[in-house]
PDB file of C-alpha atoms in Angstrom:
ATOM      1  CA  MET A   1       0.000   0.000   0.000  1.00  0.00           C
ATOM      2  CA  ARG A   2       2.814   2.415   0.841  1.00  0.00           C
ATOM      3  CA  ARG A   3       4.533   1.717  -2.506  1.00  0.00           C
ATOM      4  CA  ALA A   4       1.306   2.482  -4.414  1.00  0.00           C
ATOM      5  CA  LEU A   5       0.922   5.828  -2.619  1.00  0.00           C
ATOM      6  CA  VAL A   6       4.541   6.785  -3.399  1.00  0.00           C
ATOM      7  CA  LEU A   7       4.095   5.897  -7.105  1.00  0.00           C
ATOM      8  CA  ALA A   8       0.879   7.961  -7.349  1.00  0.00           C
ATOM      9  CA  ALA A   9       2.614  10.957  -5.778  1.00  0.00           C
ATOM     10  CA  VAL A  10       5.499  10.739  -8.267  1.00  0.00           C
ATOM     11  CA  LEU A  11       3.123  10.549 -11.255  1.00  0.00           C
ATOM     12  CA  PHE A  12       1.049  13.485  -9.958  1.00  0.00           C
ATOM     13  CA  ALA A  13       4.176  15.646  -9.540  1.00  0.00           C
ATOM     14  CA  SER A  14       5.480  14.846 -13.050  1.00  0.00           C
ATOM     15  CA  VAL A  15       2.328  15.986 -14.887  1.00  0.00           C
ATOM     16  CA  PRO A  16       2.866  19.786 -14.480  1.00  0.00           C
ATOM     17  CA  VAL A  17       6.525  19.413 -15.460  1.00  0.00           C
ATOM     18  CA  ALA A  18       5.536  17.731 -18.741  1.00  0.00           C
ATOM     19  CA  HIS A  19       3.092  20.525 -19.489  1.00  0.00           C
ATOM     20  CA  ALA A  20       5.687  23.155 -18.632  1.00  0.00           C
ATOM     21  CA  GLN A  21       8.215  21.632 -21.033  1.00  0.00           C
ATOM     22  CA  ALA A  22       5.799  21.555 -23.989  1.00  0.00           C
ATOM     23  CA  PRO A  23       6.803  24.213 -26.554  1.00  0.00           C
ATOM     24  CA  ALA A  24       4.403  27.066 -27.072  1.00  0.00           C
ATOM     25  CA  PRO A  25       2.766  27.194 -30.531  1.00  0.00           C
ATOM     26  CA  LYS A  26       4.318  29.676 -32.899  1.00  0.00           C
ATOM     27  CA  ALA A  27       2.015  32.554 -33.720  1.00  0.00           C
ATOM     28  CA  PRO A  28       1.208  32.991 -37.439  1.00  0.00           C
ATOM     29  CA  VAL A  29       2.747  35.927 -39.299  1.00  0.00           C
ATOM     30  CA  VAL A  30       0.108  38.625 -39.881  1.00  0.00           C
ATOM     31  CA  LEU A  31       1.050  41.294 -42.409  1.00  0.00           C
ATOM     32  CA  GLU A  32      -0.074  44.884 -42.097  1.00  0.00           C
ATOM     33  CA  SER A  33      -2.622  46.004 -44.659  1.00  0.00           C
ATOM     34  CA  VAL A  34      -1.956  48.626 -47.299  1.00  0.00           C
ATOM     35  CA  SER A  35      -4.254  50.196 -49.896  1.00  0.00           C
ATOM     36  CA  PRO A  36      -3.409  51.451 -53.390  1.00  0.00           C
ATOM     37  CA  THR A  37      -4.256  54.967 -54.442  1.00  0.00           C
ATOM     38  CA  GLY A  38      -6.819  53.589 -56.890  1.00  0.00           C
ATOM     39  CA  ALA A  39      -8.448  50.218 -57.632  1.00  0.00           C
ATOM     40  CA  SER A  40     -10.972  49.177 -60.274  1.00  0.00           C
ATOM     41  CA  ALA A  41     -12.324  45.878 -61.617  1.00  0.00           C
ATOM     42  CA  ARG A  42     -14.392  44.942 -64.654  1.00  0.00           C
ATOM     43  CA  VAL A  43     -15.691  41.780 -66.356  1.00  0.00           C
ATOM     44  CA  GLU A  44     -15.207  41.158 -70.076  1.00  0.00           C
ATOM     45  CA  PRO A  45     -17.590  40.354 -71.706  1.00  0.00           C
ATOM     46  CA  GLU A  46     -20.365  41.824 -69.592  1.00  0.00           C
ATOM     47  CA  GLU A  47     -22.694  38.876 -70.377  1.00  0.00           C
ATOM     48  CA  VAL A  48     -21.168  35.739 -68.821  1.00  0.00           C
ATOM     49  CA  ARG A  49     -22.390  32.329 -69.988  1.00  0.00           C
ATOM     50  CA  ILE A  50     -21.973  29.114 -68.067  1.00  0.00           C
ATOM     51  CA  GLY A  51     -18.875  27.135 -69.001  1.00  0.00           C
ATOM     52  CA  GLU A  52     -17.512  29.871 -71.290  1.00  0.00           C
ATOM     53  CA  PRO A  53     -14.295  31.688 -70.248  1.00  0.00           C
ATOM     54  CA  PHE A  54     -14.493  35.357 -69.319  1.00  0.00           C
ATOM     55  CA  GLN A  55     -11.894  37.963 -68.347  1.00  0.00           C
ATOM     56  CA  TYR A  56     -11.752  39.663 -64.927  1.00  0.00           C
ATOM     57  CA  VAL A  57      -9.502  42.737 -65.222  1.00  0.00           C
ATOM     58  CA  VAL A  58      -8.215  44.395 -62.027  1.00  0.00           C
ATOM     59  CA  THR A  59      -6.339  47.713 -62.297  1.00  0.00           C
ATOM     60  CA  LEU A  60      -4.363  49.062 -59.305  1.00  0.00           C
ATOM     61  CA  THR A  61      -2.733  52.507 -59.106  1.00  0.00           C
ATOM     62  CA  HIS A  62       0.023  52.783 -56.479  1.00  0.00           C
ATOM     63  CA  PRO A  63       3.338  54.513 -55.712  1.00  0.00           C
ATOM     64  CA  LYS A  64       6.276  53.554 -57.900  1.00  0.00           C
ATOM     65  CA  ASP A  65       8.262  52.151 -54.974  1.00  0.00           C
ATOM     66  CA  GLN A  66       5.639  49.431 -54.352  1.00  0.00           C
ATOM     67  CA  ARG A  67       5.188  46.110 -56.153  1.00  0.00           C
ATOM     68  CA  TYR A  68       1.918  44.151 -56.132  1.00  0.00           C
ATOM     69  CA  GLU A  69       1.946  40.361 -56.590  1.00  0.00           C
ATOM     70  CA  LEU A  70      -1.311  38.367 -56.810  1.00  0.00           C
ATOM     71  CA  VAL A  71      -1.729  35.383 -54.475  1.00  0.00           C
ATOM     72  CA  ALA A  72      -3.505  32.551 -56.295  1.00  0.00           C
ATOM     73  CA  PRO A  73      -7.085  32.151 -54.973  1.00  0.00           C
ATOM     74  CA  THR A  74      -7.730  28.982 -52.968  1.00  0.00           C
ATOM     75  CA  GLY A  75     -10.803  27.265 -51.610  1.00  0.00           C
ATOM     76  CA  GLU A  76     -14.032  26.054 -53.171  1.00  0.00           C
ATOM     77  CA  SER A  77     -15.849  28.450 -55.474  1.00  0.00           C
ATOM     78  CA  ALA A  78     -18.430  28.490 -58.258  1.00  0.00           C
ATOM     79  CA  VAL A  79     -15.740  29.679 -60.693  1.00  0.00           C
ATOM     80  CA  GLU A  80     -12.442  28.172 -61.802  1.00  0.00           C
ATOM     81  CA  LEU A  81      -9.277  30.198 -62.444  1.00  0.00           C
ATOM     82  CA  LEU A  82      -7.866  29.239 -65.856  1.00  0.00           C
ATOM     83  CA  GLN A  83      -5.077  31.791 -66.408  1.00  0.00           C
ATOM     84  CA  GLN A  84      -3.651  34.979 -64.962  1.00  0.00           C
ATOM     85  CA  THR A  85      -1.453  37.743 -66.370  1.00  0.00           C
ATOM     86  CA  ARG A  86       0.268  40.801 -64.888  1.00  0.00           C
ATOM     87  CA  GLN A  87       1.387  44.049 -66.520  1.00  0.00           C
ATOM     88  CA  ARG A  88       2.980  47.134 -64.940  1.00  0.00           C
ATOM     89  CA  GLN A  89       3.331  50.619 -66.389  1.00  0.00           C
ATOM     90  CA  ASP A  90       5.245  53.345 -64.566  1.00  0.00           C
ATOM     91  CA  GLY A  91       4.195  56.983 -64.842  1.00  0.00           C
ATOM     92  CA  ALA A  92       5.781  60.207 -63.728  1.00  0.00           C
ATOM     93  CA  SER A  93       4.734  59.949 -60.066  1.00  0.00           C
ATOM     94  CA  ASP A  94       2.966  56.611 -59.716  1.00  0.00           C
ATOM     95  CA  ALA A  95       2.596  53.191 -61.341  1.00  0.00           C
ATOM     96  CA  THR A  96      -0.330  51.179 -62.692  1.00  0.00           C
ATOM     97  CA  THR A  97      -0.410  47.379 -62.372  1.00  0.00           C
ATOM     98  CA  THR A  98      -3.074  45.476 -64.326  1.00  0.00           C
ATOM     99  CA  PHE A  99      -3.991  41.861 -63.544  1.00  0.00           C
ATOM    100  CA  GLY A 100      -5.965  39.797 -66.052  1.00  0.00           C
ATOM    101  CA  LEU A 101      -7.696  36.724 -64.593  1.00  0.00           C
ATOM    102  CA  ARG A 102      -9.419  34.253 -66.902  1.00  0.00           C
ATOM    103  CA  PHE A 103     -12.317  32.498 -65.131  1.00  0.00           C
ATOM    104  CA  SER A 104     -14.991  29.985 -66.094  1.00  0.00           C
ATOM    105  CA  ALA A 105     -18.295  29.741 -64.174  1.00  0.00           C
ATOM    106  CA  PHE A 106     -20.226  26.517 -63.534  1.00  0.00           C
ATOM    107  CA  GLU A 107     -23.325  27.796 -61.727  1.00  0.00           C
ATOM    108  CA  LEU A 108     -26.274  29.807 -63.044  1.00  0.00           C
ATOM    109  CA  GLY A 109     -27.498  33.017 -61.466  1.00  0.00           C
ATOM    110  CA  ASP A 110     -25.553  35.506 -59.339  1.00  0.00           C
ATOM    111  CA  VAL A 111     -22.066  34.156 -58.692  1.00  0.00           C
ATOM    112  CA  LYS A 112     -19.563  35.892 -56.413  1.00  0.00           C
ATOM    113  CA  LEU A 113     -15.978  36.012 -57.604  1.00  0.00           C
ATOM    114  CA  PRO A 114     -13.358  35.152 -54.961  1.00  0.00           C
ATOM    115  CA  ASP A 115     -11.615  37.837 -52.936  1.00  0.00           C
ATOM    116  CA  LEU A 116      -8.161  38.612 -54.332  1.00  0.00           C
ATOM    117  CA  ALA A 117      -5.176  38.947 -51.992  1.00  0.00           C
ATOM    118  CA  PHE A 118      -2.018  40.777 -53.058  1.00  0.00           C
ATOM    119  CA  ASP A 119       1.457  40.641 -51.518  1.00  0.00           C
ATOM    120  CA  VAL A 120       2.877  44.177 -51.574  1.00  0.00           C
ATOM    121  CA  ALA A 121       6.603  44.901 -51.432  1.00  0.00           C
ATOM    122  CA  THR A 122       7.152  48.343 -49.884  1.00  0.00           C
ATOM    123  CA  PRO A 123      10.201  50.215 -48.588  1.00  0.00           C
ATOM    124  CA  ASP A 124       8.908  49.510 -45.055  1.00  0.00           C
ATOM    125  CA  GLY A 125       8.645  45.758 -45.636  1.00  0.00           C
ATOM    126  CA  PRO A 126       5.976  43.342 -46.967  1.00  0.00           C
ATOM    127  CA  ARG A 127       2.311  44.314 -46.717  1.00  0.00           C
ATOM    128  CA  ARG A 128      -1.041  42.774 -47.752  1.00  0.00           C
ATOM    129  CA  PHE A 129      -3.975  44.180 -49.757  1.00  0.00           C
ATOM    130  CA  VAL A 130      -7.299  42.371 -50.219  1.00  0.00           C
ATOM    131  CA  LEU A 131      -9.770  43.295 -52.985  1.00  0.00           C
ATOM    132  CA  LYS A 132     -13.318  42.102 -52.409  1.00  0.00           C
ATOM    133  CA  GLY A 133     -14.708  40.012 -55.250  1.00  0.00           C
ATOM    134  CA  ARG A 134     -17.630  41.356 -57.231  1.00  0.00           C
ATOM    135  CA  SER A 135     -20.755  39.449 -58.263  1.00  0.00           C
ATOM    136  CA  VAL A 136     -21.512  38.459 -61.863  1.00  0.00           C
ATOM    137  CA  THR A 137     -24.674  37.050 -63.419  1.00  0.00           C
ATOM    138  CA  VAL A 138     -24.115  33.756 -65.231  1.00  0.00           C
ATOM    139  CA  ALA A 139     -26.644  32.950 -67.980  1.00  0.00           C
ATOM    140  CA  SER A 140     -27.347  29.684 -69.765  1.00  0.00           C
ATOM    141  CA  SER A 141     -25.640  28.973 -73.092  1.00  0.00           C
ATOM    142  CA  LEU A 142     -28.925  27.759 -74.620  1.00  0.00           C
ATOM    143  CA  PRO A 143     -31.363  30.124 -76.392  1.00  0.00           C
ATOM    144  CA  PRO A 144     -34.606  31.092 -74.575  1.00  0.00           C
ATOM    145  CA  ASP A 145     -36.728  28.825 -76.832  1.00  0.00           C
ATOM    146  CA  ALA A 146     -34.419  25.813 -76.463  1.00  0.00           C
ATOM    147  CA  ASN A 147     -37.056  23.504 -74.985  1.00  0.00           C
ATOM    148  CA  GLY A 148     -39.579  24.366 -77.678  1.00  0.00           C
ATOM    149  CA  GLN A 149     -37.049  23.724 -80.449  1.00  0.00           C
ATOM    150  CA  GLY A 150     -35.930  20.402 -79.006  1.00  0.00           C
ATOM    151  CA  ALA A 151     -32.466  21.695 -78.035  1.00  0.00           C
ATOM    152  CA  GLU A 152     -32.634  20.728 -74.376  1.00  0.00           C
ATOM    153  CA  LEU A 153     -29.553  19.246 -72.712  1.00  0.00           C
ATOM    154  CA  PHE A 154     -29.136  15.462 -72.655  1.00  0.00           C
ATOM    155  CA  ASP A 155     -27.206  13.348 -70.193  1.00  0.00           C
ATOM    156  CA  TYR A 156     -24.121  11.308 -71.070  1.00  0.00           C
ATOM    157  CA  GLN A 157     -24.795   8.147 -73.041  1.00  0.00           C
ATOM    158  CA  PRO A 158     -23.336   4.766 -72.011  1.00  0.00           C
ATOM    159  CA  PRO A 159     -20.592   3.217 -74.151  1.00  0.00           C
ATOM    160  CA  GLN A 160     -21.801   1.556 -77.318  1.00  0.00           C
ATOM    161  CA  ALA A 161     -20.412  -1.658 -78.768  1.00  0.00           C
ATOM    162  CA  VAL A 162     -18.575  -1.148 -82.078  1.00  0.00           C
ATOM    163  CA  PRO A 163     -18.187  -4.284 -84.179  1.00  0.00           C
ATOM    164  CA  ILE A 164     -14.773  -4.916 -85.794  1.00  0.00           C
ATOM    165  CA  ARG A 165     -15.115  -6.416 -89.260  1.00  0.00           C
ATOM    166  CA  SER A 166     -11.410  -7.150 -89.773  1.00  0.00           C
ATOM    167  CA  TRP A 167      -8.277  -7.961 -87.789  1.00  0.00           C
ATOM    168  CA  THR A 168      -6.224  -5.157 -89.375  1.00  0.00           C
ATOM    169  CA  LEU A 169      -6.543  -2.843 -86.391  1.00  0.00           C
ATOM    170  CA  LEU A 170      -5.523  -5.591 -83.968  1.00  0.00           C
ATOM    171  CA  TYR A 171      -2.495  -6.457 -86.116  1.00  0.00           C
ATOM    172  CA  ALA A 172      -1.462  -2.813 -86.202  1.00  0.00           C
ATOM    173  CA  LEU A 173      -1.859  -2.534 -82.434  1.00  0.00           C
ATOM    174  CA  ALA A 174       0.228  -5.677 -81.932  1.00  0.00           C
ATOM    175  CA  VAL A 175       3.004  -4.329 -84.149  1.00  0.00           C
ATOM    176  CA  ALA A 176       2.938  -0.959 -82.365  1.00  0.00           C
ATOM    177  CA  LEU A 177       3.100  -2.742 -79.001  1.00  0.00           C
ATOM    178  CA  ALA A 178       6.061  -4.843 -80.135  1.00  0.00           C
ATOM    179  CA  VAL A 179       7.894  -1.760 -81.412  1.00  0.00           C
ATOM    180  CA  GLY A 180       7.172   0.064 -78.163  1.00  0.00           C
ATOM    181  CA  LEU A 181       8.491  -2.835 -76.058  1.00  0.00           C
ATOM    182  CA  LEU A 182      11.627  -3.043 -78.208  1.00  0.00           C
ATOM    183  CA  ALA A 183      12.225   0.692 -77.852  1.00  0.00           C
ATOM    184  CA  TRP A 184      11.667   0.478 -74.077  1.00  0.00           C
ATOM    185  CA  ALA A 185      14.159  -2.414 -73.835  1.00  0.00           C
ATOM    186  CA  LEU A 186      16.750  -0.452 -75.821  1.00  0.00           C
ATOM    187  CA  VAL A 187      16.288   2.616 -73.606  1.00  0.00           C
ATOM    188  CA  ARG A 188      16.644   0.521 -70.441  1.00  0.00           C
ATOM    189  CA  TRP A 189      19.794  -1.126 -71.816  1.00  0.00           C
ATOM    190  CA  TRP A 190      21.238   2.266 -72.749  1.00  0.00           C
ATOM    191  CA  GLN A 191      20.525   3.655 -69.294  1.00  0.00           C
ATOM    192  CA  ARG A 192      22.035   0.666 -67.481  1.00  0.00           C
ATOM    193  CA  ARG A 193      25.202   0.371 -69.575  1.00  0.00           C
ATOM    194  CA  PRO A 194      28.358   1.329 -67.693  1.00  0.00           C
ATOM    195  CA  LYS A 195      29.330   4.930 -68.232  1.00  0.00           C
ATOM    196  CA  ARG A 196      32.872   6.136 -68.041  1.00  0.00           C
ATOM    197  CA  GLU A 197      32.557   9.741 -67.102  1.00  0.00           C
ATOM    198  CA  LYS A 198      35.055  11.866 -65.300  1.00  0.00           C
ATOM    199  CA  VAL A 199      33.648  12.866 -61.941  1.00  0.00           C
ATOM    200  CA  VAL A 200      34.385  16.507 -61.170  1.00  0.00           C
ATOM    201  CA  PRO A 201      34.300  17.170 -57.423  1.00  0.00           C
ATOM    202  CA  VAL A 202      31.879  19.874 -56.368  1.00  0.00           C
ATOM    203  CA  LEU A 203      33.418  22.731 -54.414  1.00  0.00           C
ATOM    204  CA  PRO A 204      32.014  23.503 -50.951  1.00  0.00           C
ATOM    205  CA  LEU A 205      29.066  25.883 -50.812  1.00  0.00           C
ATOM    206  CA  ASP A 206      30.961  28.728 -49.131  1.00  0.00           C
ATOM    207  CA  VAL A 207      33.779  28.544 -51.702  1.00  0.00           C
ATOM    208  CA  ARG A 208      31.355  28.708 -54.644  1.00  0.00           C
ATOM    209  CA  VAL A 209      29.389  31.610 -53.141  1.00  0.00           C
ATOM    210  CA  ARG A 210      32.545  33.566 -52.286  1.00  0.00           C
ATOM    211  CA  GLN A 211      33.871  33.033 -55.821  1.00  0.00           C
ATOM    212  CA  SER A 212      30.606  34.370 -57.268  1.00  0.00           C
ATOM    213  CA  LEU A 213      30.749  37.441 -55.002  1.00  0.00           C
ATOM    214  CA  ASP A 214      34.394  38.066 -55.949  1.00  0.00           C
ATOM    215  CA  ALA A 215      33.575  37.803 -59.659  1.00  0.00           C
ATOM    216  CA  LEU A 216      30.675  40.250 -59.259  1.00  0.00           C
ATOM    217  CA  LYS A 217      32.938  42.666 -57.383  1.00  0.00           C
ATOM    218  CA  ARG A 218      35.585  42.527 -60.120  1.00  0.00           C
ATOM    219  CA  GLU A 219      33.039  43.361 -62.855  1.00  0.00           C
ATOM    220  CA  ASN A 220      32.239  46.732 -61.165  1.00  0.00           C
ATOM    221  CA  LEU A 221      28.750  46.915 -62.659  1.00  0.00           C
ATOM    222  CA  PRO A 222      27.668  50.004 -60.602  1.00  0.00           C
ATOM    223  CA  GLY A 223      30.701  51.920 -61.808  1.00  0.00           C
ATOM    224  CA  ARG A 224      29.635  51.168 -65.400  1.00  0.00           C
ATOM    225  CA  GLY A 225      26.062  52.376 -64.789  1.00  0.00           C
ATOM    226  CA  LEU A 226      24.583  48.865 -64.649  1.00  0.00           C
ATOM    227  CA  VAL A 227      22.981  49.125 -61.191  1.00  0.00           C
ATOM    228  CA  LYS A 228      19.936  46.981 -62.097  1.00  0.00           C
ATOM    229  CA  ASP A 229      22.151  44.196 -63.508  1.00  0.00           C
ATOM    230  CA  PHE A 230      24.248  44.356 -60.339  1.00  0.00           C
ATOM    231  CA  TYR A 231      21.240  43.815 -58.047  1.00  0.00           C
ATOM    232  CA  ILE A 232      19.847  41.039 -60.265  1.00  0.00           C
ATOM    233  CA  ARG A 233      23.157  39.157 -60.073  1.00  0.00           C
ATOM    234  CA  LEU A 234      23.605  39.770 -56.342  1.00  0.00           C
ATOM    235  CA  SER A 235      19.992  38.755 -55.580  1.00  0.00           C
ATOM    236  CA  GLU A 236      20.478  35.470 -57.491  1.00  0.00           C
ATOM    237  CA  ILE A 237      23.684  34.737 -55.554  1.00  0.00           C
ATOM    238  CA  VAL A 238      22.058  35.437 -52.162  1.00  0.00           C
ATOM    239  CA  ARG A 239      18.864  33.507 -52.984  1.00  0.00           C
ATOM    240  CA  GLY A 240      20.821  30.571 -54.418  1.00  0.00           C
ATOM    241  CA  TYR A 241      22.930  30.389 -51.255  1.00  0.00           C
ATOM    242  CA  LEU A 242      19.900  30.541 -48.934  1.00  0.00           C
ATOM    243  CA  GLY A 243      18.081  27.854 -50.922  1.00  0.00           C
ATOM    244  CA  GLU A 244      21.047  25.443 -50.901  1.00  0.00           C
ATOM    245  CA  ARG A 245      21.952  26.264 -47.290  1.00  0.00           C
ATOM    246  CA  TYR A 246      18.462  25.656 -45.849  1.00  0.00           C
ATOM    247  CA  GLY A 247      17.065  23.240 -48.445  1.00  0.00           C
ATOM    248  CA  PHE A 248      14.242  24.984 -50.388  1.00  0.00           C
ATOM    249  CA  GLU A 249      13.648  26.574 -53.811  1.00  0.00           C
ATOM    250  CA  ALA A 250      14.597  30.142 -52.934  1.00  0.00           C
ATOM    251  CA  LEU A 251      15.088  31.244 -56.566  1.00  0.00           C
ATOM    252  CA  GLU A 252      11.414  30.489 -57.349  1.00  0.00           C
ATOM    253  CA  CYS A 253       9.999  32.287 -54.277  1.00  0.00           C
ATOM    254  CA  THR A 254       8.655  35.799 -54.118  1.00  0.00           C
ATOM    255  CA  SER A 255      10.151  38.094 -51.510  1.00  0.00           C
ATOM    256  CA  PHE A 256       7.258  37.412 -49.143  1.00  0.00           C
ATOM    257  CA  GLU A 257       7.475  33.624 -49.648  1.00  0.00           C
ATOM    258  CA  LEU A 258      11.254  33.727 -49.084  1.00  0.00           C
ATOM    259  CA  MET A 259      10.977  35.464 -45.704  1.00  0.00           C
ATOM    260  CA  THR A 260       8.015  33.320 -44.638  1.00  0.00           C
ATOM    261  CA  THR A 261       9.923  30.099 -45.407  1.00  0.00           C
ATOM    262  CA  LEU A 262      13.051  31.276 -43.575  1.00  0.00           C
ATOM    263  CA  ARG A 263      10.992  32.170 -40.485  1.00  0.00           C
ATOM    264  CA  ARG A 264       9.638  28.597 -40.378  1.00  0.00           C
ATOM    265  CA  LEU A 265      13.102  27.021 -40.583  1.00  0.00           C
ATOM    266  CA  PRO A 266      15.833  26.874 -37.931  1.00  0.00           C
ATOM    267  CA  THR A 267      18.236  29.613 -39.078  1.00  0.00           C
ATOM    268  CA  PRO A 268      20.678  30.413 -36.265  1.00  0.00           C
ATOM    269  CA  GLY A 269      22.719  33.545 -36.901  1.00  0.00           C
ATOM    270  CA  LEU A 270      20.576  34.735 -39.824  1.00  0.00           C
ATOM    271  CA  PRO A 271      20.492  38.597 -39.870  1.00  0.00           C
ATOM    272  CA  GLU A 272      16.779  38.826 -40.626  1.00  0.00           C
ATOM    273  CA  ASP A 273      16.485  42.640 -40.491  1.00  0.00           C
ATOM    274  CA  ALA A 274      19.468  43.168 -42.774  1.00  0.00           C
ATOM    275  CA  LEU A 275      18.174  40.509 -45.185  1.00  0.00           C
ATOM    276  CA  MET A 276      14.763  42.209 -45.301  1.00  0.00           C
ATOM    277  CA  ARG A 277      16.373  45.574 -46.068  1.00  0.00           C
ATOM    278  CA  PHE A 278      18.459  44.020 -48.837  1.00  0.00           C
ATOM    279  CA  ILE A 279      15.422  42.301 -50.405  1.00  0.00           C
ATOM    280  CA  SER A 280      13.360  45.507 -50.319  1.00  0.00           C
ATOM    281  CA  GLU A 281      16.191  47.566 -51.832  1.00  0.00           C
ATOM    282  CA  SER A 282      16.884  45.020 -54.578  1.00  0.00           C
ATOM    283  CA  ASP A 283      13.156  44.751 -55.435  1.00  0.00           C
ATOM    284  CA  LEU A 284      12.910  48.530 -55.762  1.00  0.00           C
ATOM    285  CA  VAL A 285      15.893  48.626 -58.112  1.00  0.00           C
ATOM    286  CA  LYS A 286      14.827  45.585 -60.166  1.00  0.00           C
ATOM    287  CA  TYR A 287      11.103  46.221 -60.476  1.00  0.00           C
ATOM    288  CA  ALA A 288      10.427  49.880 -59.588  1.00  0.00           C
ATOM    289  CA  ARG A 289      13.433  51.256 -61.530  1.00  0.00           C
ATOM    290  CA  ALA A 290      14.767  52.959 -58.428  1.00  0.00           C
ATOM    291  CA  ASP A 291      18.339  54.239 -58.425  1.00  0.00           C
ATOM    292  CA  ALA A 292      21.066  53.265 -55.969  1.00  0.00           C
ATOM    293  CA  SER A 293      24.313  55.022 -55.172  1.00  0.00           C
ATOM    294  CA  PRO A 294      27.707  53.310 -55.449  1.00  0.00           C
ATOM    295  CA  GLU A 295      27.896  53.344 -51.637  1.00  0.00           C
ATOM    296  CA  SER A 296      24.578  51.450 -51.405  1.00  0.00           C
ATOM    297  CA  CYS A 297      25.825  48.909 -53.947  1.00  0.00           C
ATOM    298  CA  ALA A 298      29.010  48.410 -51.958  1.00  0.00           C
ATOM    299  CA  GLN A 299      27.015  47.931 -48.739  1.00  0.00           C
ATOM    300  CA  SER A 300      24.754  45.363 -50.451  1.00  0.00           C
ATOM    301  CA  LEU A 301      27.800  43.437 -51.686  1.00  0.00           C
ATOM    302  CA  ALA A 302      29.304  43.546 -48.186  1.00  0.00           C
ATOM    303  CA  PHE A 303      26.012  42.164 -46.866  1.00  0.00           C
ATOM    304  CA  GLY A 304      26.496  39.109 -49.119  1.00  0.00           C
ATOM    305  CA  TYR A 305      29.889  38.376 -47.548  1.00  0.00           C
ATOM    306  CA  ASP A 306      28.515  39.028 -44.048  1.00  0.00           C
ATOM    307  CA  LEU A 307      25.512  36.715 -44.611  1.00  0.00           C
ATOM    308  CA  LEU A 308      27.861  33.918 -45.688  1.00  0.00           C
ATOM    309  CA  ALA A 309      30.117  34.423 -42.669  1.00  0.00           C
ATOM    310  CA  LYS A 310      27.238  34.428 -40.151  1.00  0.00           C
ATOM    311  CA  THR A 311      25.147  31.529 -41.458  1.00  0.00           C
ATOM    312  CA  TYR A 312      27.437  29.017 -43.166  1.00  0.00           C
ATOM    313  CA  VAL A 313      28.364  25.977 -41.073  1.00  0.00           C
ATOM    314  CA  PRO A 314      30.980  23.662 -42.647  1.00  0.00           C
ATOM    315  CA  PRO A 315      29.988  19.989 -42.786  1.00  0.00           C
ATOM    316  CA  PRO A 316      31.605  17.649 -40.249  1.00  0.00           C
ATOM    317  CA  PRO A 317      34.713  15.802 -41.450  1.00  0.00           C
ATOM    318  CA  PRO A 318      34.172  12.193 -42.566  1.00  0.00           C
ATOM    319  CA  LYS A 319      34.745   9.516 -39.960  1.00  0.00           C
ATOM    320  CA  PRO A 320      37.814   7.321 -40.480  1.00  0.00           C
ATOM    321  CA  ASP A 321      37.182   3.812 -41.790  1.00  0.00           C
ATOM    322  CA  ALA A 322      37.436   1.425 -38.840  1.00  0.00           C
ATOM    323  CA  SER A 323      37.912  -1.598 -41.141  1.00  0.00           C
ATOM    324  CA  GLY A 324      41.382  -0.517 -42.330  1.00  0.00           C
ATOM    325  CA  PRO A 325      44.661  -2.119 -41.209  1.00  0.00           C
ATOM    326  CA  ARG A 326      45.904  -1.294 -37.755  1.00  0.00           C
ATOM    327  CA  VAL A 327      49.413  -0.001 -37.112  1.00  0.00           C
ATOM    328  CA  GLN A 328      51.340  -2.373 -34.839  1.00  0.00           C
TER     329      GLN A 328
END
């Protein structure tokens, strides 16, 4: 009896400790909202028919130092997104970005288009803008007197048996199958044959990144007036390093997706604020045609070296083979 009481006391005391050691859930990243100086939307053509594609054109007017990227709509809806396009035109004091979304509706009556979310790159960091979807009236593709003219819709018909009066088609199929099998066997043999290729060792990640930064520094693109080319090259080097260092497709990510992915990964030593400033500055130069001084270019290049020094961890050396001969 005494042993049972002692065991119960130990279990009761360990429960709060287990709860205390549980990690707290990470709060989701909520972006601040921003609004363009002007927003309009229209449907082309105005009469939408069921199943037929129509164009939903959204025009946003905003400052030149901002970039709007559309987030693909998700969730169930009465319409299906078929295609999307994006065009930007810069003016004297502002810019106009036009998004063309090609939809197809599958319900009759008043159908609400999905709300559109936009990731906005600003000098103060990423922001979010949401445009409420408008309602469109979807009409039938049949004429009003379809039932009276015998043009009503019919359901799918079951498969029908088709008689084959000769064996020619079967012979042709057999020959095609034999040729396909022979080609497949030849491809498999070609893939499995021994290849004598010279294996070129891959340099470590830090060596390759430092060589790319040194080559970019020697080209002196800002001094030749090629500031945009300089930031494109430097952004590719930084993104390529981050993707290979932390194991994700950084070159295919938008600026918002890049920072969101890095915040979800363990990145000790990563200078997040400096990286965010570099991404914002490079986006302004690449997409908003902003100018940058030679000092800013030099600081951005120095950031590349500093990012490599703070985040790169060399792999551990290989363990010695224990099966080798021992020295007597």
